[in-house]
Coordinates of C-alpha atoms in Angstrom, one line a residue:
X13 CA -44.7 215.1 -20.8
X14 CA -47.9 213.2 -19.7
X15 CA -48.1 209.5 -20.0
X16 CA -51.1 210.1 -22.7
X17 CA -48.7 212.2 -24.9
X18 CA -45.7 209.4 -24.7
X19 CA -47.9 206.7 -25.6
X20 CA -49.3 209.5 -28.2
X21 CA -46.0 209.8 -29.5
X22 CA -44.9 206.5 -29.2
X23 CA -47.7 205.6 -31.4
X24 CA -46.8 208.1 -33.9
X25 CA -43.4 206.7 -34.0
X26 CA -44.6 203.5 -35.0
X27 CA -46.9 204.7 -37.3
X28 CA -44.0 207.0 -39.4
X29 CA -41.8 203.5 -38.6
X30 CA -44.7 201.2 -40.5
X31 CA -44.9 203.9 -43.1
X32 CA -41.2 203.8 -43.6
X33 CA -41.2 200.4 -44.0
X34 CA -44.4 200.0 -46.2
X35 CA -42.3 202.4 -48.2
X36 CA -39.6 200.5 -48.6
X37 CA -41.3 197.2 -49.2
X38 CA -43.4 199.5 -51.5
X39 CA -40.2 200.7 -53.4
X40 CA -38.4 197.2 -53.5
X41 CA -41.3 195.9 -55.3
X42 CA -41.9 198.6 -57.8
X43 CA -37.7 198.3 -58.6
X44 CA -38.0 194.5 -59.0
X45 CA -41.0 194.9 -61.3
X46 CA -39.2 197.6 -63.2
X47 CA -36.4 195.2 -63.7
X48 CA -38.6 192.4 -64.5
X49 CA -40.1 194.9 -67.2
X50 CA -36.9 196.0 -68.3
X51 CA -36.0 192.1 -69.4
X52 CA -39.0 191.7 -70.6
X53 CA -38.5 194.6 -72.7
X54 CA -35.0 193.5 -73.8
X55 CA -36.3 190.4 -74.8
X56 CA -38.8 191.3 -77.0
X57 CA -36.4 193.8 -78.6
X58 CA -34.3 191.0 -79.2
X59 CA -36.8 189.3 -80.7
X60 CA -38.3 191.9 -82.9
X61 CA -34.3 192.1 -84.0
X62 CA -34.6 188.5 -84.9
X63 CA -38.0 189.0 -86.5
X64 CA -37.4 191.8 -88.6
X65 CA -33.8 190.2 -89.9
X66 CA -35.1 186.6 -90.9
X67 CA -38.0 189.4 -92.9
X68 CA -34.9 190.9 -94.4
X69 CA -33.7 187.9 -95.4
X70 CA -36.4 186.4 -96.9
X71 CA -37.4 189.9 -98.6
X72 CA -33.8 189.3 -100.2
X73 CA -33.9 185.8 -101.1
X74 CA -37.8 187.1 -102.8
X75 CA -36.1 189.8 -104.8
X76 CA -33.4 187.7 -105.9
X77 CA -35.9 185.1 -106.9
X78 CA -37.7 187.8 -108.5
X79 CA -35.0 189.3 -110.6
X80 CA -34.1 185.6 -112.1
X81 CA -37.6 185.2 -112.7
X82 CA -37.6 188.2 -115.0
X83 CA -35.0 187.7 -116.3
X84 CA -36.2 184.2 -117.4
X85 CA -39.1 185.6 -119.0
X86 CA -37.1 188.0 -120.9
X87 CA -34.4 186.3 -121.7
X88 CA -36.3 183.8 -123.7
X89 CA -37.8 186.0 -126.2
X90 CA -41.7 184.5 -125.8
X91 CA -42.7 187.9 -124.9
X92 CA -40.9 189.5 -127.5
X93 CA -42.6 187.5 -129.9
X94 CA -46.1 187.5 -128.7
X95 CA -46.0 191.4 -128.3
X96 CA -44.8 191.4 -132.2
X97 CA -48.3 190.0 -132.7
X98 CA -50.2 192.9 -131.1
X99 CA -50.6 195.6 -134.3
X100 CA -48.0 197.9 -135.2
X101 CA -47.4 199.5 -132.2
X102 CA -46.5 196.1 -130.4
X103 CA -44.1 194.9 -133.3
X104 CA -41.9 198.7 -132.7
X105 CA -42.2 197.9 -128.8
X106 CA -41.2 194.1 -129.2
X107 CA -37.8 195.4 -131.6
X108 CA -36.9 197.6 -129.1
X109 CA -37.4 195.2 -127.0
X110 CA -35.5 192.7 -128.5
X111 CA -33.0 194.9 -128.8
X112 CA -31.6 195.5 -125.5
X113 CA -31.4 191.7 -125.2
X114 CA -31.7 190.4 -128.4
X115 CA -32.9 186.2 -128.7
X116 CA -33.0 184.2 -131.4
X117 CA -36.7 183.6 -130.9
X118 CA -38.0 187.2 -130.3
X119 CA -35.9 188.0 -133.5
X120 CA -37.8 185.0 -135.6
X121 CA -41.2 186.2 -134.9
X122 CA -40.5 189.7 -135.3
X123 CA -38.7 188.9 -139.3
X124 CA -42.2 186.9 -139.3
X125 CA -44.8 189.8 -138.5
X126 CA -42.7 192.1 -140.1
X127 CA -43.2 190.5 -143.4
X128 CA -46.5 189.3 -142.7
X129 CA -47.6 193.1 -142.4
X130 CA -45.7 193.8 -145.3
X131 CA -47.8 191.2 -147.4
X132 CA -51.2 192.3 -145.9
X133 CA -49.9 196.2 -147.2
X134 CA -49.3 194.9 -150.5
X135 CA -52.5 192.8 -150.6
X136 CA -54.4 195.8 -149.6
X137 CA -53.0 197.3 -152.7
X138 CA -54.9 195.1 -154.9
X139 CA -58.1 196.8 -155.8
X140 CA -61.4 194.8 -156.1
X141 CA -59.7 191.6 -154.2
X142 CA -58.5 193.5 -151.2
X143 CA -60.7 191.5 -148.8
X144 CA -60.2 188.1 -150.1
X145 CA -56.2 189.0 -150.4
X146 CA -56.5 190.1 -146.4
X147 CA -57.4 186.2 -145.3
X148 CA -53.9 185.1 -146.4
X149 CA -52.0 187.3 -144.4
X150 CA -55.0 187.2 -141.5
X151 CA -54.3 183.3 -141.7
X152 CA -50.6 183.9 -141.4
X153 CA -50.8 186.1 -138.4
X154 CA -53.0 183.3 -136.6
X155 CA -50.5 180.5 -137.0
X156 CA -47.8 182.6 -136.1
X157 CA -48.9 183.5 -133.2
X158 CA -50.0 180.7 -132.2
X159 CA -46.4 179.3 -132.9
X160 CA -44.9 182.1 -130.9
X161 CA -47.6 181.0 -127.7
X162 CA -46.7 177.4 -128.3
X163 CA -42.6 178.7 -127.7
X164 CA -41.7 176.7 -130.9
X165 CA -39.8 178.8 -134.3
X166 CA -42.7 178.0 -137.2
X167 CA -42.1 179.4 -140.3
X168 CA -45.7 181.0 -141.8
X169 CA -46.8 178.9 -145.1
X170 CA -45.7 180.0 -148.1
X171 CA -43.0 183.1 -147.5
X172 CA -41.9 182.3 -144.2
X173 CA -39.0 181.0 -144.9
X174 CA -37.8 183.8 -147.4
X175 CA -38.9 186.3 -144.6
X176 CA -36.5 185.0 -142.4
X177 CA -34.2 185.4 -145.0
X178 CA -35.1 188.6 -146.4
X179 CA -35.3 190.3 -143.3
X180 CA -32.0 188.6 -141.1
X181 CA -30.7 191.7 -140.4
X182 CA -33.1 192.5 -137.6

């Protein structure tokens, strides 16, 4: 070999020997990234872990505040007693109602509509007076619902009492 090819392929072998070793840095650099990656990616699973079980939690401790909420409000009979108020179709609604959990309260207001619609059929009855008879039991219905807003037991004027005690088995 001439002098021109040696230092030809000497050249070359230093070349494939910088390429080899560029490589290799090359290579060492992409496997410490991947690795850096690869934590990085562990820790931010970890963290979404975290994350989405302190959301669990407090999507449990919601629900659970939730359900005694509601339960609250039905328990106490207020809404039983206002939904008495709301025509005919409310008073069957706020018996079944009352019903399932049956309260004191819910069962006061509904003896109270009951025989306050009772008394504006009967008044209704009455020819001629019909209108001025319907302001009694209109009257009636007002105070008694505002009693049941107010969350106190008032009697209606007049037959309140007796409805209580005429209707007691609801």
């Amino acid at each position: 070999m001439s002098d021109d090819n040696k230092n030809l392929s000497d050249d070359l072998d230093d070349m494939i020997g910088d390429a080899k070793d560029g490589a290799k840095r090359t290579g060492e650099k992409i496997s410490s990234s991947a690795k850096e990656f690869s934590e990085n990616a562990k820790e931010f699973a970890s963290d979404a872990k975290e994350k989405a079980s302190e959301f669990a939690d407090d999507a449990k401790a919601s629900a659970k505040e939730f359900t005694s909420d509601a339960k609250d409000v039905f328990s106490d009979g207020k809404n039983v007693a206002i939904i008495a108020h709301i025509t005919l179709i409310g008073w069957i609604i706020a018996i079944v109602m009352n019903s399932s959990n049956k309260t004191e309260f819910g069962s006061f207001y509904v003896r109270q509509v009951l025989g306050i619609m009772l008394l504006g059929l009967v008044c209704s009855i009455i020819p001629v007076v019909n209108f001025f008879a319907w302001i009694l039991p209109l009257i009636m219905w007002i105070m008694s619902l505002i009693g049941a807003l107010s969350g106190e037991k008032k009697p209606v004027f007049l037959l309140g009492n007796q409805f209580q005690e005429w209707f007691k088995g609801i």
